[in-house]
mmCIF file of C-alpha atoms in Angstrom:
data_model
loop_
_atom_site.group_PDB
_atom_site.id
_atom_site.type_symbol
_atom_site.label_atom_id
_atom_site.label_comp_id
_atom_site.label_asym_id
_atom_site.label_seq_id
_atom_site.Cartn_x
_atom_site.Cartn_y
_atom_site.Cartn_z
ATOM 1 C CA MET A 1 0.000 0.000 0.000
ATOM 2 C CA SER A 2 1.150 3.539 -0.703
ATOM 3 C CA GLN A 3 2.267 5.682 2.203
ATOM 4 C CA LEU A 4 -0.699 7.533 3.645
ATOM 5 C CA LYS A 5 -1.082 11.238 3.088
ATOM 6 C CA TYR A 6 -2.868 13.368 5.679
ATOM 7 C CA ILE A 7 -4.985 16.470 5.164
ATOM 8 C CA LEU A 8 -5.496 18.381 8.399
ATOM 9 C CA ASP A 9 -8.059 20.973 9.361
ATOM 10 C CA ILE A 10 -6.753 23.664 11.740
ATOM 11 C CA GLU A 11 -9.035 25.019 14.469
ATOM 12 C CA GLY A 12 -10.602 22.309 16.589
ATOM 13 C CA THR A 13 -8.204 19.792 15.074
ATOM 14 C CA VAL A 14 -4.565 20.841 15.506
ATOM 15 C CA CYS A 15 -5.233 23.852 17.748
ATOM 16 C CA PRO A 16 -8.026 24.923 20.116
ATOM 17 C CA ILE A 17 -11.146 26.212 18.386
ATOM 18 C CA SER A 18 -11.039 29.133 20.829
ATOM 19 C CA PHE A 19 -7.792 30.434 19.281
ATOM 20 C CA VAL A 20 -9.622 31.772 16.249
ATOM 21 C CA LYS A 21 -12.574 33.343 18.030
ATOM 22 C CA GLU A 22 -10.741 34.600 21.111
ATOM 23 C CA THR A 23 -7.408 35.663 19.588
ATOM 24 C CA LEU A 24 -7.390 35.953 15.797
ATOM 25 C CA PHE A 25 -10.834 37.484 15.203
ATOM 26 C CA PRO A 26 -10.489 40.127 17.961
ATOM 27 C CA PHE A 27 -7.011 41.078 16.715
ATOM 28 C CA PHE A 28 -8.402 41.601 13.222
ATOM 29 C CA LEU A 29 -11.418 43.586 14.431
ATOM 30 C CA LYS A 30 -9.094 45.840 16.427
ATOM 31 C CA HIS A 31 -7.442 46.817 13.137
ATOM 32 C CA VAL A 32 -10.515 47.148 10.891
ATOM 33 C CA ASP A 33 -10.287 50.956 10.915
ATOM 34 C CA SER A 34 -6.797 50.820 9.453
ATOM 35 C CA VAL A 35 -8.009 48.353 6.808
ATOM 36 C CA VAL A 36 -10.942 50.435 5.546
ATOM 37 C CA ASN A 37 -8.797 53.583 5.465
ATOM 38 C CA THR A 38 -5.812 51.906 3.840
ATOM 39 C CA GLU A 39 -3.755 53.439 1.052
ATOM 40 C CA ASP A 40 -2.222 50.061 0.204
ATOM 41 C CA PRO A 41 -3.245 49.317 -3.435
ATOM 42 C CA SER A 42 -3.438 45.554 -2.834
ATOM 43 C CA LEU A 43 -5.790 45.999 0.121
ATOM 44 C CA GLN A 44 -7.839 48.588 -1.761
ATOM 45 C CA ALA A 45 -8.279 46.087 -4.605
ATOM 46 C CA LEU A 46 -9.610 43.522 -2.131
ATOM 47 C CA LEU A 47 -12.006 46.011 -0.529
ATOM 48 C CA LYS A 48 -13.458 46.824 -3.950
ATOM 49 C CA GLN A 49 -14.637 43.215 -4.222
ATOM 50 C CA PHE A 50 -17.102 43.687 -1.362
ATOM 51 C CA PRO A 51 -20.675 44.319 -2.663
ATOM 52 C CA VAL A 52 -21.153 47.483 -0.600
ATOM 53 C CA SER A 53 -20.468 51.199 -0.857
ATOM 54 C CA GLN A 54 -16.732 51.893 -0.674
ATOM 55 C CA ASP A 55 -16.921 54.499 2.082
ATOM 56 C CA PRO A 56 -15.105 53.489 5.305
ATOM 57 C CA VAL A 57 -18.257 53.304 7.440
ATOM 58 C CA SER A 58 -20.071 50.932 5.060
ATOM 59 C CA LEU A 59 -16.983 48.782 4.588
ATOM 60 C CA LYS A 60 -16.391 48.539 8.333
ATOM 61 C CA GLN A 61 -19.997 47.528 9.010
ATOM 62 C CA HIS A 62 -19.855 44.884 6.267
ATOM 63 C CA ILE A 63 -16.551 43.443 7.482
ATOM 64 C CA GLU A 64 -17.660 43.352 11.124
ATOM 65 C CA SER A 65 -20.886 41.613 10.127
ATOM 66 C CA LEU A 66 -18.971 38.937 8.210
ATOM 67 C CA VAL A 67 -16.627 38.324 11.141
ATOM 68 C CA ASN A 68 -19.307 38.315 13.832
ATOM 69 C CA ASN A 69 -21.394 35.830 11.845
ATOM 70 C CA ASP A 70 -18.345 33.706 10.965
ATOM 71 C CA ILE A 71 -19.063 33.968 7.228
ATOM 72 C CA LYS A 72 -16.462 32.114 5.148
ATOM 73 C CA ASP A 73 -15.932 34.970 2.693
ATOM 74 C CA SER A 74 -12.836 34.615 0.499
ATOM 75 C CA VAL A 75 -12.118 38.367 0.371
ATOM 76 C CA LEU A 76 -12.416 38.655 4.151
ATOM 77 C CA LYS A 77 -10.033 35.733 4.608
ATOM 78 C CA GLN A 78 -7.414 37.475 2.461
ATOM 79 C CA LEU A 79 -7.770 40.715 4.429
ATOM 80 C CA GLN A 80 -7.441 38.815 7.688
ATOM 81 C CA GLY A 81 -4.231 37.216 6.447
ATOM 82 C CA HIS A 82 -2.698 40.648 5.865
ATOM 83 C CA ILE A 83 -3.588 41.885 9.355
ATOM 84 C CA TRP A 84 -2.617 38.695 11.156
ATOM 85 C CA GLU A 85 0.782 38.845 9.470
ATOM 86 C CA GLN A 86 1.457 42.065 11.383
ATOM 87 C CA GLY A 87 0.475 40.371 14.641
ATOM 88 C CA TYR A 88 2.669 37.345 14.041
ATOM 89 C CA LYS A 89 5.648 39.486 13.027
ATOM 90 C CA SER A 90 5.303 41.687 16.114
ATOM 91 C CA GLY A 91 5.061 38.641 18.364
ATOM 92 C CA GLU A 92 1.567 39.591 19.542
ATOM 93 C CA ILE A 93 0.186 36.364 18.089
ATOM 94 C CA LYS A 94 1.578 32.881 18.690
ATOM 95 C CA SER A 95 -0.165 29.693 17.557
ATOM 96 C CA PRO A 96 -1.136 27.208 20.308
ATOM 97 C CA ILE A 97 -0.707 24.022 18.278
ATOM 98 C CA TYR A 98 -1.384 20.892 20.350
ATOM 99 C CA PRO A 99 1.889 19.104 21.259
ATOM 100 C CA ASP A 100 0.605 15.807 19.833
ATOM 101 C CA ALA A 101 -0.200 17.570 16.544
ATOM 102 C CA ILE A 102 3.299 19.073 16.417
ATOM 103 C CA GLU A 103 4.873 15.632 16.799
ATOM 104 C CA PHE A 104 2.456 14.128 14.266
ATOM 105 C CA ILE A 105 3.331 16.745 11.644
ATOM 106 C CA LYS A 106 7.051 16.188 12.212
ATOM 107 C CA LYS A 107 6.666 12.399 12.112
ATOM 108 C CA HIS A 108 4.796 12.462 8.805
ATOM 109 C CA GLU A 109 7.000 15.096 7.211
ATOM 110 C CA SER A 110 6.210 15.723 3.517
ATOM 111 C CA ASN A 111 2.964 13.739 3.743
ATOM 112 C CA VAL A 112 0.951 16.353 5.634
ATOM 113 C CA TYR A 113 -1.253 18.952 3.960
ATOM 114 C CA ILE A 114 -3.401 21.682 5.483
ATOM 115 C CA TYR A 115 -6.933 22.591 4.347
ATOM 116 C CA SER A 116 -8.666 25.495 6.034
ATOM 117 C CA SER A 117 -11.199 28.173 5.177
ATOM 118 C CA GLY A 118 -8.542 30.674 6.247
ATOM 119 C CA SER A 119 -6.296 31.866 3.420
ATOM 120 C CA VAL A 120 -3.122 29.974 2.544
ATOM 121 C CA LYS A 121 -1.203 33.076 3.653
ATOM 122 C CA ALA A 122 -2.829 32.910 7.093
ATOM 123 C CA GLN A 123 -2.190 29.162 7.324
ATOM 124 C CA VAL A 124 1.524 29.551 6.624
ATOM 125 C CA LEU A 125 1.794 32.320 9.218
ATOM 126 C CA LEU A 126 0.033 30.141 11.792
ATOM 127 C CA PHE A 127 2.418 27.216 11.329
ATOM 128 C CA GLN A 128 5.485 29.471 11.117
ATOM 129 C CA ASN A 129 4.777 31.063 14.478
ATOM 130 C CA VAL A 130 3.974 28.283 16.930
ATOM 131 C CA GLU A 131 4.349 28.841 20.674
ATOM 132 C CA GLY A 132 7.869 28.025 21.814
ATOM 133 C CA GLY A 133 9.462 29.503 18.697
ATOM 134 C CA ILE A 134 8.584 26.482 16.551
ATOM 135 C CA ASP A 135 8.290 26.701 12.747
ATOM 136 C CA LEU A 136 6.402 23.712 11.309
ATOM 137 C CA THR A 137 6.259 24.865 7.692
ATOM 138 C CA LYS A 138 9.288 22.810 6.644
ATOM 139 C CA TYR A 139 7.353 19.646 7.523
ATOM 140 C CA ILE A 140 4.162 20.529 5.626
ATOM 141 C CA ALA A 141 3.861 19.566 1.963
ATOM 142 C CA GLY A 142 1.129 22.007 0.932
ATOM 143 C CA TYR A 143 -1.761 24.252 1.868
ATOM 144 C CA PHE A 144 -5.298 24.594 0.499
ATOM 145 C CA ASP A 145 -8.075 27.105 1.114
ATOM 146 C CA ILE A 146 -11.489 28.028 -0.288
ATOM 147 C CA ASN A 147 -9.848 30.067 -3.060
ATOM 148 C CA THR A 148 -7.557 27.287 -4.265
ATOM 149 C CA SER A 149 -9.837 24.298 -3.804
ATOM 150 C CA GLY A 150 -13.412 25.284 -2.947
ATOM 151 C CA LYS A 151 -15.672 25.146 0.089
ATOM 152 C CA LYS A 152 -14.847 22.534 2.702
ATOM 153 C CA THR A 153 -18.371 21.117 2.742
ATOM 154 C CA GLU A 154 -18.361 20.289 -0.993
ATOM 155 C CA ALA A 155 -17.098 16.950 -2.310
ATOM 156 C CA GLN A 156 -15.552 18.530 -5.411
ATOM 157 C CA SER A 157 -13.126 20.446 -3.195
ATOM 158 C CA TYR A 158 -11.567 17.187 -2.023
ATOM 159 C CA ALA A 159 -11.408 15.892 -5.585
ATOM 160 C CA ASN A 160 -9.544 19.091 -6.459
ATOM 161 C CA ILE A 161 -7.070 18.520 -3.638
ATOM 162 C CA LEU A 162 -6.477 14.894 -4.646
ATOM 163 C CA LYS A 163 -5.595 16.095 -8.130
ATOM 164 C CA SER A 164 -3.307 18.792 -6.723
ATOM 165 C CA ILE A 165 -1.322 16.318 -4.614
ATOM 166 C CA GLY A 166 -1.090 13.755 -7.401
ATOM 167 C CA VAL A 167 -3.444 11.118 -6.012
ATOM 168 C CA ALA A 168 -5.643 9.322 -8.541
ATOM 169 C CA PRO A 169 -9.367 9.007 -7.697
ATOM 170 C CA GLU A 170 -9.052 5.239 -7.327
ATOM 171 C CA SER A 171 -6.328 5.766 -4.682
ATOM 172 C CA ALA A 172 -8.349 8.240 -2.603
ATOM 173 C CA SER A 173 -8.372 5.830 0.354
ATOM 174 C CA ASP A 174 -4.615 6.427 0.690
ATOM 175 C CA VAL A 175 -5.518 9.909 1.949
ATOM 176 C CA VAL A 176 -6.863 10.655 5.446
ATOM 177 C CA PHE A 177 -8.697 13.893 6.229
ATOM 178 C CA ILE A 178 -8.969 14.909 9.895
ATOM 179 C CA SER A 179 -11.459 17.571 10.982
ATOM 180 C CA ASP A 180 -13.839 18.466 13.800
ATOM 181 C CA ASN A 181 -16.610 19.286 11.302
ATOM 182 C CA HIS A 182 -18.823 16.337 10.328
ATOM 183 C CA LEU A 183 -20.101 18.099 7.184
ATOM 184 C CA GLU A 184 -16.535 18.350 5.918
ATOM 185 C CA LEU A 185 -15.923 14.685 6.704
ATOM 186 C CA ASP A 186 -19.073 13.712 4.809
ATOM 187 C CA ALA A 187 -17.916 15.694 1.773
ATOM 188 C CA ALA A 188 -14.474 14.068 1.801
ATOM 189 C CA ASN A 189 -16.039 10.626 2.176
ATOM 190 C CA GLN A 190 -18.008 11.163 -1.014
ATOM 191 C CA VAL A 191 -14.813 11.042 -3.075
ATOM 192 C CA GLY A 192 -13.359 8.059 -1.185
ATOM 193 C CA VAL A 193 -11.043 9.887 1.203
ATOM 194 C CA LYS A 194 -10.739 8.255 4.633
ATOM 195 C CA THR A 195 -11.805 10.489 7.498
ATOM 196 C CA LEU A 196 -11.290 10.927 11.225
ATOM 197 C CA LEU A 197 -13.363 13.128 13.526
ATOM 198 C CA ALA A 198 -11.175 15.270 15.777
ATOM 199 C CA ILE A 199 -12.458 15.447 19.347
ATOM 200 C CA ARG A 200 -10.713 18.241 21.234
ATOM 201 C CA PRO A 201 -11.516 20.200 24.425
ATOM 202 C CA GLY A 202 -13.990 22.987 23.693
ATOM 203 C CA ASN A 203 -15.160 21.595 20.357
ATOM 204 C CA ASN A 204 -18.835 21.793 19.490
ATOM 205 C CA PRO A 205 -20.850 18.569 19.906
ATOM 206 C CA VAL A 206 -21.174 16.593 16.671
ATOM 207 C CA PRO A 207 -24.559 15.097 15.705
ATOM 208 C CA ASP A 208 -24.363 11.308 15.358
ATOM 209 C CA ALA A 209 -20.702 11.392 16.365
ATOM 210 C CA GLU A 210 -20.756 7.623 16.785
ATOM 211 C CA LYS A 211 -20.997 7.304 12.982
ATOM 212 C CA TYR A 212 -17.428 8.553 12.676
ATOM 213 C CA THR A 213 -14.071 7.131 13.670
ATOM 214 C CA SER A 214 -12.773 9.656 16.160
ATOM 215 C CA VAL A 215 -9.355 10.731 17.410
ATOM 216 C CA THR A 216 -8.639 12.660 20.597
ATOM 217 C CA ASP A 217 -4.845 12.547 20.468
ATOM 218 C CA PHE A 218 -2.745 12.289 17.306
ATOM 219 C CA SER A 219 -0.118 10.208 19.101
ATOM 220 C CA SER A 220 -2.580 7.310 18.838
ATOM 221 C CA LEU A 221 -2.446 7.362 15.028
#
């Protein structure tokens, strides 16, 4: 059998789900004013993609609404990546990756991929700046987001990833996707990818959780 490849979700899987809502989102919201008043051409181009008036007040209200309702908007995710980069570089943000996930990623070097609704830019920053001064990016083979591959609850997204990592459809069972979201697991299952339900402290209850093979600690894999 071919060596297994692993696709990992981030929040609720390799780090606490609270990290996003209690650290990353508030940090971004604290800097929304600077975003909507930016003179950076690349950020201005992103803002123009929002379907609202381009005045700062309207943009701020739209952005805050997206964040507060946890809308997986691709433009928002790119803006967040820009702001979080500042936080990581200043040392204000450090990623609390679970120790067992750190060891798992190192152990399966070059066979681990990341798939998150957060932008690839934000994903790389997260794994570059782990608590304890750890940089995990050298162990990770690739990153996927909703811009590169599609929504995480759609089966086609996983087919797209299989193609990107060079796995034929008939070999999909050589790939394992780990997430805390049962809708994502169902979508991956549709294209033959094996799945594991991540059970971590603070995660939301999963309906019919007994239907899924679960993992509470990656050292057991």
